[in-house]
Coordinates of C-alpha atoms in Angstrom, one line a residue:
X1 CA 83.5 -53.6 -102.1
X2 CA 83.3 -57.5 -102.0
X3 CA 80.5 -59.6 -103.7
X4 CA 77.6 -60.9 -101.6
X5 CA 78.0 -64.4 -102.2
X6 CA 75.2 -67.1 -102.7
X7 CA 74.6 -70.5 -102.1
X8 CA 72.6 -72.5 -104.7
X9 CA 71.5 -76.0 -103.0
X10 CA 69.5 -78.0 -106.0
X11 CA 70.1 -81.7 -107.2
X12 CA 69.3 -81.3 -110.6
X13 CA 72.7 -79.6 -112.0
X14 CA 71.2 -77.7 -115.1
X15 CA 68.6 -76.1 -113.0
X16 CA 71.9 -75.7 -110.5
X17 CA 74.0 -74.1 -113.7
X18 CA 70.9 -71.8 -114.9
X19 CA 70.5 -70.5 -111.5
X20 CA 74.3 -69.5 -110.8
X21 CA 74.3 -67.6 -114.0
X22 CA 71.3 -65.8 -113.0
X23 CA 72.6 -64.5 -109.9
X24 CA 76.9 -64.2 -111.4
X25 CA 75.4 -61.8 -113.9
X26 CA 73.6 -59.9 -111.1
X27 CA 77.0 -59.1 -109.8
X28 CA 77.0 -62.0 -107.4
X29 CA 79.3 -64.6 -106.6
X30 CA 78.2 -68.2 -106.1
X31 CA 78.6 -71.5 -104.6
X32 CA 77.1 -74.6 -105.1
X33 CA 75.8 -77.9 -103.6
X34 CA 73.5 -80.9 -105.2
X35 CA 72.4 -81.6 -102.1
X36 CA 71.1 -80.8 -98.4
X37 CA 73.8 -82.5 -96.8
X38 CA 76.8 -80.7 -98.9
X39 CA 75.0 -77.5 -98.3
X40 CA 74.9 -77.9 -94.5
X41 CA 78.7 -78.6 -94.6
X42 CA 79.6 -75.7 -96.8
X43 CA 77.4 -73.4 -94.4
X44 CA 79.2 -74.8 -90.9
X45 CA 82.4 -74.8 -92.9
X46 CA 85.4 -72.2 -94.2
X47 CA 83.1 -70.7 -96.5
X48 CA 79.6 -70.6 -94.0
X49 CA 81.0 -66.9 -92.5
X50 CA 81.1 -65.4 -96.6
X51 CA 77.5 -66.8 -97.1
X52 CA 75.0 -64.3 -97.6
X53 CA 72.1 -65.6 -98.9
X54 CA 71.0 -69.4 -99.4
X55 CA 68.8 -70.6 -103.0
X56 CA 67.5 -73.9 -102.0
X57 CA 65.2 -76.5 -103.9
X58 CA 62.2 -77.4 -102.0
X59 CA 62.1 -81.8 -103.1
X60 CA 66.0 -83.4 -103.1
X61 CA 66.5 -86.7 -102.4
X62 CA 68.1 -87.5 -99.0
X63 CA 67.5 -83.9 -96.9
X64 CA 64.8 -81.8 -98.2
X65 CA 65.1 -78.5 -99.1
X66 CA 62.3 -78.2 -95.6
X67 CA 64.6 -80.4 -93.7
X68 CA 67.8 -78.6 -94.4
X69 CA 66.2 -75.3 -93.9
X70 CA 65.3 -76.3 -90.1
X71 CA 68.7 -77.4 -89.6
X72 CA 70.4 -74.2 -90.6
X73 CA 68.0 -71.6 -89.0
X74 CA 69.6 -72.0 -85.3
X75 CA 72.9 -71.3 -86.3
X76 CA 71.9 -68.6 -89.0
X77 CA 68.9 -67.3 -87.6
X78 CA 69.3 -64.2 -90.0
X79 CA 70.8 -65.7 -93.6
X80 CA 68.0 -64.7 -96.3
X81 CA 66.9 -68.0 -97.7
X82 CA 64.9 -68.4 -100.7
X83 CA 63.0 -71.4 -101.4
X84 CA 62.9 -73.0 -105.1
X85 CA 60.0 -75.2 -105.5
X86 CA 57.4 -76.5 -108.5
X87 CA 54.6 -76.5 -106.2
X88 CA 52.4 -73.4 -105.9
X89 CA 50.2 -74.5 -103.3
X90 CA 49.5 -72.2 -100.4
X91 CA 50.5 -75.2 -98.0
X92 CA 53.7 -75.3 -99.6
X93 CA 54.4 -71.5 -99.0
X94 CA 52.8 -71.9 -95.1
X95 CA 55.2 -74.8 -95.0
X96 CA 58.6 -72.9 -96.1
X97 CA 57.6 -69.6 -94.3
X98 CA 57.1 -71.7 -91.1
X99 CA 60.5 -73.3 -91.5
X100 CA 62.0 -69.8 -91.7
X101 CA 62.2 -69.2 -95.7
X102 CA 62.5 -65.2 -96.5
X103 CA 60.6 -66.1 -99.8
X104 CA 59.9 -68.9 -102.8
X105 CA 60.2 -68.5 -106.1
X106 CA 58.1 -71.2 -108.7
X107 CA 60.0 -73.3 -110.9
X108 CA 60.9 -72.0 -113.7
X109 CA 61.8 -68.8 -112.1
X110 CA 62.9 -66.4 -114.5
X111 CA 66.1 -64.4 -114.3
X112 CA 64.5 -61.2 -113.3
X113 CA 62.1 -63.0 -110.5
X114 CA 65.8 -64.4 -109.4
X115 CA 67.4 -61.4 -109.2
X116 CA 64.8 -59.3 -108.1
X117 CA 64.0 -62.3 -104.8
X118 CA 67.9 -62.0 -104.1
X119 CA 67.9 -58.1 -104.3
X120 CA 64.9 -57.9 -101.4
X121 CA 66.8 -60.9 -99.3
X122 CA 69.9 -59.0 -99.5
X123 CA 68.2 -56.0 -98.4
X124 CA 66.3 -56.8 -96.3
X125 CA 63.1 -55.7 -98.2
X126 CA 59.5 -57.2 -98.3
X127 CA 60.1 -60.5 -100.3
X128 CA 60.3 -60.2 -104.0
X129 CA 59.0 -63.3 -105.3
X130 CA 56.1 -65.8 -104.3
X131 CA 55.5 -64.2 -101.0
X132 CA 55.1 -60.4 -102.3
X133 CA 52.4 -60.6 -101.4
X134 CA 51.2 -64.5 -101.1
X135 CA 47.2 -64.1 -102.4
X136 CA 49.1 -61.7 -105.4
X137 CA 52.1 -64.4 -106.1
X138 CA 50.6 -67.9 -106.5
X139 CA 48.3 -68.5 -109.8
X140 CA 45.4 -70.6 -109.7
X141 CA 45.3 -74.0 -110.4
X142 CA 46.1 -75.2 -113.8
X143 CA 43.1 -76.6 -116.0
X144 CA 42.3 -78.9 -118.4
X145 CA 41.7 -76.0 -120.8
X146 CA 45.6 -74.5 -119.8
X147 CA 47.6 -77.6 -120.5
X148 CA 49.9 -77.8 -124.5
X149 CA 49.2 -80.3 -127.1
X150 CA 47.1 -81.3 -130.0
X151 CA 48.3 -84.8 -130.0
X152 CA 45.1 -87.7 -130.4
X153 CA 46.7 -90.0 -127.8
X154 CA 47.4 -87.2 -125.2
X155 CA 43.7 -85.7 -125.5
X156 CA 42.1 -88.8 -125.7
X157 CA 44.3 -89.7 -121.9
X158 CA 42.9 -85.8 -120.8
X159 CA 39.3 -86.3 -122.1
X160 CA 39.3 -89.3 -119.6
X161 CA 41.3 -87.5 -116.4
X162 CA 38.2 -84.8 -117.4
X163 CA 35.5 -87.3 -116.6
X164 CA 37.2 -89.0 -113.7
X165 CA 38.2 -85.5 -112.0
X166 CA 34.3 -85.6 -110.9
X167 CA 34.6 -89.2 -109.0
X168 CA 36.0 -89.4 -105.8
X169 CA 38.1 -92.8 -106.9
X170 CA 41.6 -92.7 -107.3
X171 CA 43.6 -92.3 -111.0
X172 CA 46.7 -93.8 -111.8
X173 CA 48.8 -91.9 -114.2
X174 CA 51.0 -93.7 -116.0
X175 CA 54.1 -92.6 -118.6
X176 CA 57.9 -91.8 -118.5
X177 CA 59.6 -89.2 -116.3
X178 CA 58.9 -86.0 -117.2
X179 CA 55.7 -86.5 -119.6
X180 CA 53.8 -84.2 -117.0
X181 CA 52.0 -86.2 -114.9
X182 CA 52.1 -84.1 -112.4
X183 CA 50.3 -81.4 -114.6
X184 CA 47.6 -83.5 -115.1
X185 CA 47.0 -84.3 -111.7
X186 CA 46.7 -80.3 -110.9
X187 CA 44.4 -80.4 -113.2
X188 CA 42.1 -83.0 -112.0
X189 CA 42.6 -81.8 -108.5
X190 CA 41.3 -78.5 -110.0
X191 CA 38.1 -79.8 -112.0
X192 CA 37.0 -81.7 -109.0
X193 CA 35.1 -81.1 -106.2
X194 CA 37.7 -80.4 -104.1
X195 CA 39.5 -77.7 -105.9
X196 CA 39.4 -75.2 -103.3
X197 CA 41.2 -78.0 -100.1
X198 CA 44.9 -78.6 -100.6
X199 CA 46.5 -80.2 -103.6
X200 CA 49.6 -82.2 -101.5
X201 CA 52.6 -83.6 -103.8
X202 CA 54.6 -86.2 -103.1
X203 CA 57.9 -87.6 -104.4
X204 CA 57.5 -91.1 -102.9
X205 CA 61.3 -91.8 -104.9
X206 CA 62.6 -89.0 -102.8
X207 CA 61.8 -90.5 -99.3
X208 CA 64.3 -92.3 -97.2
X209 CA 62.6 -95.9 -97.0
X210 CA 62.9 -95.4 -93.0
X211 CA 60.8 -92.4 -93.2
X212 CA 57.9 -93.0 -95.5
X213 CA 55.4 -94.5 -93.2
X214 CA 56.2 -90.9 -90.9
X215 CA 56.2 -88.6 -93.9
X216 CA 52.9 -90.1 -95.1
X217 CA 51.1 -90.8 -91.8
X218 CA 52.9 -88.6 -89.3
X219 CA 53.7 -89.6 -86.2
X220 CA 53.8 -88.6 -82.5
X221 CA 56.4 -86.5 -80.4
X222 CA 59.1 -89.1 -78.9
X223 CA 57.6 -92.2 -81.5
X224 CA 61.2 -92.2 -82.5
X225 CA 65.0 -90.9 -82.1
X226 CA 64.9 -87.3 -83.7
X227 CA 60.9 -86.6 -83.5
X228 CA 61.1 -83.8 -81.3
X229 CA 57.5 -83.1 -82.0
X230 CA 54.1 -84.3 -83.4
X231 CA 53.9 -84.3 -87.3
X232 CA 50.8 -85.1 -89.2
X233 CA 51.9 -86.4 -92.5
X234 CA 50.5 -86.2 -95.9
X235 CA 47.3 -87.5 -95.8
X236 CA 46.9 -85.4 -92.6
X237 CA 47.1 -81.9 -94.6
X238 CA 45.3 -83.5 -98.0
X239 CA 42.2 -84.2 -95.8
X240 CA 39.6 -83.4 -97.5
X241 CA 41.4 -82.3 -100.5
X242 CA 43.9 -84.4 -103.3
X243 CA 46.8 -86.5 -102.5
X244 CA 49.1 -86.9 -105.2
X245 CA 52.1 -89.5 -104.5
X246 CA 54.3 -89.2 -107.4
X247 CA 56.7 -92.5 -108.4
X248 CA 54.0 -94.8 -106.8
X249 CA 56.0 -97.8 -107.6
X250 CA 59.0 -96.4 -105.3
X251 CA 57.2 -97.8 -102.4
X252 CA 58.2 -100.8 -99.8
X253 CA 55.8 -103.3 -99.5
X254 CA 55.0 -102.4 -95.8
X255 CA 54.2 -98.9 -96.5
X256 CA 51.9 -100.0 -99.7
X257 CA 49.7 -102.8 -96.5
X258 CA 49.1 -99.0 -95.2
X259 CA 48.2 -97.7 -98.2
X260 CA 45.7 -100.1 -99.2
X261 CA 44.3 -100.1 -95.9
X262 CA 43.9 -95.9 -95.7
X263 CA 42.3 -96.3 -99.3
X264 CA 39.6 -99.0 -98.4
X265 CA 38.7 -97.7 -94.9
X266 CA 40.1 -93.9 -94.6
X267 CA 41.9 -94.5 -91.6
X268 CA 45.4 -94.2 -90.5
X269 CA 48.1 -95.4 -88.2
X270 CA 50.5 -92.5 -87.2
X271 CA 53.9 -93.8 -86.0
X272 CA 53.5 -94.2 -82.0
X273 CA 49.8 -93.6 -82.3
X274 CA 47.6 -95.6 -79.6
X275 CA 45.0 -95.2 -82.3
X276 CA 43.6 -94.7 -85.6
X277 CA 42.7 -91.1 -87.2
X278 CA 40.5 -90.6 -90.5
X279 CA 40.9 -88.5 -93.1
X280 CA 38.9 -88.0 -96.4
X281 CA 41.8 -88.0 -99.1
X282 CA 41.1 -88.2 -103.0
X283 CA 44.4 -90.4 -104.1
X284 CA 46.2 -89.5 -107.5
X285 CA 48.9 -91.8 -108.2
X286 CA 51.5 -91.9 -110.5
X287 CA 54.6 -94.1 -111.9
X288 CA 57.1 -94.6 -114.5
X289 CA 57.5 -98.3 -114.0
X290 CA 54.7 -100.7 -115.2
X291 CA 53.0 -101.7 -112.3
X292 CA 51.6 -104.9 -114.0
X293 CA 55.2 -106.3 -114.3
X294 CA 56.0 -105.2 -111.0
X295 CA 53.2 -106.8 -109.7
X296 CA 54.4 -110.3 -111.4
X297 CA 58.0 -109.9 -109.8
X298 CA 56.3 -109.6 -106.5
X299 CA 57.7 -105.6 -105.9
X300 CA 54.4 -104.2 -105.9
X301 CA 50.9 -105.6 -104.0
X302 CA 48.1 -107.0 -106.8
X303 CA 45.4 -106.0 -104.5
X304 CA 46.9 -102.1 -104.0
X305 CA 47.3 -102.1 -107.8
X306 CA 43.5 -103.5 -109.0
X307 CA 42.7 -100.4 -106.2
X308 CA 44.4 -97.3 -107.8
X309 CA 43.8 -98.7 -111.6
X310 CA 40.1 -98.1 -111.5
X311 CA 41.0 -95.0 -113.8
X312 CA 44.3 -96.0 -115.6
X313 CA 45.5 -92.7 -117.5
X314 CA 48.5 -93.6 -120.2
X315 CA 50.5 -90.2 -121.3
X316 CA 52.2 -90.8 -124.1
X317 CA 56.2 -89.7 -124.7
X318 CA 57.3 -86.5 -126.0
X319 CA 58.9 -88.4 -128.9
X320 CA 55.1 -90.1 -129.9
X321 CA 53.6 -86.3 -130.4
X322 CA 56.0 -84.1 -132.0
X323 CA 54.0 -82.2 -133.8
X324 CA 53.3 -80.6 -130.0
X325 CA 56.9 -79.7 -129.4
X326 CA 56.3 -75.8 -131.4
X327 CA 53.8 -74.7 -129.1
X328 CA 55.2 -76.2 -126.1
X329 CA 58.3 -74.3 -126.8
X330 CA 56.4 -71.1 -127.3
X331 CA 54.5 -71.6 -124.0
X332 CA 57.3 -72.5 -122.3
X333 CA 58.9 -69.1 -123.7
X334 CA 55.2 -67.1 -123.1
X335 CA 55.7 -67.9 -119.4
X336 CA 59.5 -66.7 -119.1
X337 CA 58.2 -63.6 -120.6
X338 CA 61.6 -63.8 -123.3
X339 CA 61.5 -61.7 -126.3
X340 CA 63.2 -64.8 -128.2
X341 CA 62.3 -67.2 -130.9
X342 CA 63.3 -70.4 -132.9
X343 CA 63.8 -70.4 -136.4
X344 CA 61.5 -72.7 -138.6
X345 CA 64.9 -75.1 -138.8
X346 CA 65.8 -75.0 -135.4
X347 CA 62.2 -76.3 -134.2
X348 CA 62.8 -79.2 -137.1
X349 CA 65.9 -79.7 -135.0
X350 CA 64.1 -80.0 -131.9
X351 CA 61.5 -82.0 -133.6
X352 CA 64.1 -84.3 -134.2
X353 CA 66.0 -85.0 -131.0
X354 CA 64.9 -88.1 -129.2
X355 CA 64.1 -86.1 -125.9
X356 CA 64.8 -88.7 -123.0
X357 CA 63.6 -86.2 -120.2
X358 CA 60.4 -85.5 -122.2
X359 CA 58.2 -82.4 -121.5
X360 CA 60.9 -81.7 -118.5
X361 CA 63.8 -81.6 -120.7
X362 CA 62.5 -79.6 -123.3
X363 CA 61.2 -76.6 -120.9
X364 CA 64.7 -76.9 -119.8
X365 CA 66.1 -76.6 -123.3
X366 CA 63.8 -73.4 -123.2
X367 CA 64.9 -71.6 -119.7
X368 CA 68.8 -72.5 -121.0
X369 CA 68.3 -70.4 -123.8
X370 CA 66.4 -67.5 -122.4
X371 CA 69.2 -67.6 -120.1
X372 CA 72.6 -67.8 -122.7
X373 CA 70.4 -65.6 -125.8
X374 CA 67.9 -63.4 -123.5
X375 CA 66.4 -62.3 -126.7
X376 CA 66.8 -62.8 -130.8
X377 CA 66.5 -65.9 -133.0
X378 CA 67.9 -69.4 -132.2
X379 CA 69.4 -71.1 -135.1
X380 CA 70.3 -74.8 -135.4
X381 CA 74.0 -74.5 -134.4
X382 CA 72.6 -72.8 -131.0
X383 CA 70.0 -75.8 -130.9
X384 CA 73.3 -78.1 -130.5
X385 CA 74.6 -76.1 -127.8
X386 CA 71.7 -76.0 -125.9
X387 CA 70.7 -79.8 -126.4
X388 CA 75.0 -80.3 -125.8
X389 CA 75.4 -82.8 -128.3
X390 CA 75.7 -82.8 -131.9
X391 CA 72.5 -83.3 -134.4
X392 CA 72.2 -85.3 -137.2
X393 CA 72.2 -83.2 -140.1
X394 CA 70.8 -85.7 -142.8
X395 CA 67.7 -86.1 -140.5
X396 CA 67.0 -82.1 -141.5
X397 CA 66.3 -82.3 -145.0
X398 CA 66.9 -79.2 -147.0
X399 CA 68.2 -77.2 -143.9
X400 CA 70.2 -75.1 -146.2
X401 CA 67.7 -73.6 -148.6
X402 CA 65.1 -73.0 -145.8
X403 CA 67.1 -71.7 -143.0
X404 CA 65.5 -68.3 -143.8
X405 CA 62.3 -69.9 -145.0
X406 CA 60.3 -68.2 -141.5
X407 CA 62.0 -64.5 -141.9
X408 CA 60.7 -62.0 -144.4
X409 CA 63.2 -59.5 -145.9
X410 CA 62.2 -55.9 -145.9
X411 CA 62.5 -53.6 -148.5
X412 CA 65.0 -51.4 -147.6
X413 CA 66.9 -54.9 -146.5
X414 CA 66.2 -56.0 -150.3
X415 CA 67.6 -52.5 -151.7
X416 CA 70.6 -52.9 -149.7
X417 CA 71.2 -56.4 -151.3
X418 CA 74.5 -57.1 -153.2
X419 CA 74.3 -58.2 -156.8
X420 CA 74.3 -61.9 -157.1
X421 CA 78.0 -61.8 -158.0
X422 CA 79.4 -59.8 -155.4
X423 CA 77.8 -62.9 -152.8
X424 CA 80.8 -65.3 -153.2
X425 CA 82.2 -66.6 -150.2
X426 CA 86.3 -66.1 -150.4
X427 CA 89.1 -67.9 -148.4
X428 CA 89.8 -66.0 -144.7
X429 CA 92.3 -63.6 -144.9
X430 CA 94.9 -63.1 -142.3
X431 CA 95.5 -60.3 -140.0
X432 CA 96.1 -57.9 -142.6
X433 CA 95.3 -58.2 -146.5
X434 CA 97.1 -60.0 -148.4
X435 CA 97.4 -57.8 -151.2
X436 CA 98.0 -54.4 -152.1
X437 CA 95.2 -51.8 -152.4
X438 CA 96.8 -50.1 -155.2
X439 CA 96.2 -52.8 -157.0
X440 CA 92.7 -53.4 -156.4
X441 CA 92.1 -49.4 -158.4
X442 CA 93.4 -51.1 -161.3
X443 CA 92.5 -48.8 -163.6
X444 CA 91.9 -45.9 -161.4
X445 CA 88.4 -47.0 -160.1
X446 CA 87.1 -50.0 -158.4
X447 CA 83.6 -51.2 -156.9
X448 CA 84.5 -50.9 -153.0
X449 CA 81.2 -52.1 -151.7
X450 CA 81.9 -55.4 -153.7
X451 CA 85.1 -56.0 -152.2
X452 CA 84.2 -55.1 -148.8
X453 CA 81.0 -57.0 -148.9
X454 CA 83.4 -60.2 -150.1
X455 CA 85.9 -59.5 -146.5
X456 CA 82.8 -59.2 -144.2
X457 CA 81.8 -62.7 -146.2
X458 CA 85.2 -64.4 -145.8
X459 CA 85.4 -63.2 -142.0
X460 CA 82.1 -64.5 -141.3
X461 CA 82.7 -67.9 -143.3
X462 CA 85.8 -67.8 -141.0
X463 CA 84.4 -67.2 -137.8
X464 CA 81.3 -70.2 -138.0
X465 CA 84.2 -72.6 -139.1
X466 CA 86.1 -72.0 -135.9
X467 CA 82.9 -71.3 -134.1
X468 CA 81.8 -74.6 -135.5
X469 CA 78.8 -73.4 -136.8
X470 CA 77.3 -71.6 -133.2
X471 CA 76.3 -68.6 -134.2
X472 CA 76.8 -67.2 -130.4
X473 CA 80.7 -67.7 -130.8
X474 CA 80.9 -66.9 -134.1
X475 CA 79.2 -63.2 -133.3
X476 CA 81.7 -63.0 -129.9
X477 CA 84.7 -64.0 -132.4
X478 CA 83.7 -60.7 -135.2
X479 CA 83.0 -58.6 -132.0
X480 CA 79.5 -58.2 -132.9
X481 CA 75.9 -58.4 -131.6
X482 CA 74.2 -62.0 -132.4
X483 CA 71.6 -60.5 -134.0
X484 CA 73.8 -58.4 -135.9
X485 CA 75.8 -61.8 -137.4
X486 CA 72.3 -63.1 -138.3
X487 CA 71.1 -59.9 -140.1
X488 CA 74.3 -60.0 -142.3
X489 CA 74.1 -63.7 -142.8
X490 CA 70.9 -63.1 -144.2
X491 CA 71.9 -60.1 -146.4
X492 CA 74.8 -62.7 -147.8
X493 CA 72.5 -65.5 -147.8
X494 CA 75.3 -67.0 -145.9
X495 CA 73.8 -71.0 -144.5
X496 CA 75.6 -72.7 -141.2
X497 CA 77.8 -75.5 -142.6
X498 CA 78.8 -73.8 -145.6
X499 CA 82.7 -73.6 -146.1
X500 CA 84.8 -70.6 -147.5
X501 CA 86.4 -71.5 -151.2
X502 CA 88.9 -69.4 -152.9

């Protein structure tokens, strides 16, 4: 019997990658696209007819994952599509269901609520993921109380977003790409007044500049060439509720005249509207870029920014609070529900990387290992694979005599033991000893367990150097389990980076 085959539409790749291993270990086979407009062609395509299930990220630049969904239901009217999206607001899940979606799983969706979506798609079941059922699926909002870190800078930024959730003035949320600014603004939405009307996101980076004024504002049936009928817009659906427009700084200069004007009155000007309609819309902002500076280069409006900075919030980088990265990585672990954990030197290793993507990278870190492990203990060399690039070892002082330092040793682990002379680490040997075993009775007796505790040393000494120290490849090179590798390189007190000698 063939394999069902499925299409995974997502712009970010490693989100892509973790997602098509997912579903290849299921037993499925896979396609790919980083975008809507390369999954529309592969769909009306050669391959469209093999197609038997779509994945599909809810916010990519160009077509959204909404967009593209609308254009594919005509001519597929019955191909199980499953919509991948970091918002878990019930308008989000209206909005998919509406567009034809079977279900929608949350980012980060964990292997089994992957497979388990695909497996009710497939069969045609009740959905298996956000929509089974819909009041079950979706958690409440995040709170202050819920959200990682013990850094000073980072509380002191929540302690003010705390106040200013109670004020019905807007916040702007400053900080890199990925420092979970979005976070913050659930939880403000959350602590405020309005925590039970809509929470609407937006990516204003991910809008087409021709289409900003229509995605915010909506606009009327016929206003333009492909708007076949009325759509609200943003602030239509946030009324009364929180907008939240993410990458602030991405928008033209028109679009921001429109924005300061819906601020200071509450009115708006749909494209094609004869008129004016007002909504009551708490704004959120947020941006990567310093406004200020833009505002001196002339690419952002003074008057729009002294308007959203009445409540400036600064979150500081993941590399400025370090000392947060352990327990982000065990919430970000907690929440994939994986039996797995990093060593005391492998969190010095993380500790240590410089973390461009911030918060965002690091919970991918996380989902990549539950993915390539699924359970155990991650040890530096795995850190390097999952990070892809090499760490500097000098920066981890002392990595040798505490890799162990967070594992205990039990006492039938102790008894079992070798003497301290029988742990020497010997050149590998070949595919057959080089040496006769008569020899080794010498006198008529010999201490076997030594000298086959000294092969199983040289093998494993053999397999981390052509591994190159991954203790993953090393364990697929002796045939064993990884956590089998790690148990004996513990009973040899056998450290990554050390080198066989004769």
């Amino acid at each position: 019997m063939a394999k069902q085959t499925v299409l995974i539409v997502d712009d970010e790749t490693s989100q892509r990658r973790i997602t098509e291993t997912v579903a290849a270990r299921a037993g499925y086979a896979t396609l790919e696209a980083g975008h809507g407009e390369a999954a529309l062609d592969l769909l009306t395509g050669a391959h469209g007819k093999s197609i038997d299930a779509v994945i599909l990220d809810y916010n990519m630049p160009g077509k959204t994952g909404i967009e593209v969904l609308r254009e594919l239901r005509p001519q597929f009217p019955q191909l199980p599509v499953i919509m991948l999206t970091a918002h878990s607001s019930v308008s989000t899940a209206v909005e998919a269901m509406r567009a034809g979606a079977s279900d929608f799983l949350l980012k980060p969706a964990s292997p089994d609520r992957i497979t388990r979506a695909l497996a009710s798609a497939l069969d045609h079941k009740s959905p298996g993921g956000e929509l089974r059922p819909l009041t079950e699926k979706l958690p409440d909002s995040l709170g202050f109380a819920e959200i990682v870190g013990s850094d000073a800078g980072f509380r002191a930024a929540l302690a003010v977003a705390e106040k200013a959730a109670q004020k019905n003035v807007p916040i702007l949320v400053e900080g890199e790409s990925g420092v979970g600014k979005e976070v913050v603004a659930q939880a403000v939405h959350a602590a405020s007044p309005r925590k039970d009307k809509p929470l609407v996101i937006v990516n204003c980076g991910a809008i087409p500049a021709n289409l900003v004024e229509s995605v915010l504002f909506g606009h009327e049936k016929g206003a333009f060439t492909g708007a076949v009928e009325k759509h609200v817009g943003r602030f239509g659906e946030a009324d009364g509720g929180t907008l939240f427009l993410d990458e602030i700084g991405e928008l033209p200069l028109d679009a921001q005249v429109k924005l300061l004007r819906a601020l200071q009155t509450g009115q708006i000007e749909p494209v094609g509207a004869k008129g004016h309609v007002t909504v009551d819309v708490r704004l959120i902002a947020a941006t990567n870029r310093n406004l200020a500076e833009e505002v001196r280069e002339g690419r952002f409006r003074e008057d729009l920014f002294y308007r959203l900075n009445i409540f400036p919030l600064h979150l500081p980088a993941l590399a400025d609070r370090r000392e947060d990265i352990p327990m982000l990585v065990a919430h970000f672990l907690k929440q994939a529900g994986a039996k797995l954990r990093f060593d005391a030197p492998a969190l010095r290793a993380l500790c240590q990387h410089g973390w461009p993507g911030n918060i965002r990278e690091l919970r991918n870190v996380v989902e990549r290992a539950v993915v390539l492990f699924g359970e155990g203990e991650i040890g530096v060399g795995d850190v390097e694979l999952l990070l892809g690039a090499a760490l500097d070892r000098r920066a981890l002082p002392n990595e040798d005599a505490a890799l162990w330092e967070a594992t205990t040793v039990s006492e039938e682990e102790a008894d079992t033991r070798l003497p301290e002379a029988a742990v020497v680490p010997l050149r590998p040997y070949g595919n057959s000893l080089d040496m006769d075993p008569r020899a080794l009775l010498g006198a008529g007796s010999c201490d076997m367990r030594a000298l086959v505790a000294k092969l199983e040393q040289s093998l494993i000494h053999a397999a981390l150097e052509q591994s190159g120290d991954i203790v993953a490849d090393a364990a697929r090179v002796l045939g064993l389990q990884r956590t089998s590798l790690i148990e004996k390189m513990r009973k040899y007190q056998i450290g990554r980076g050390e080198r066989a000698v004769a």
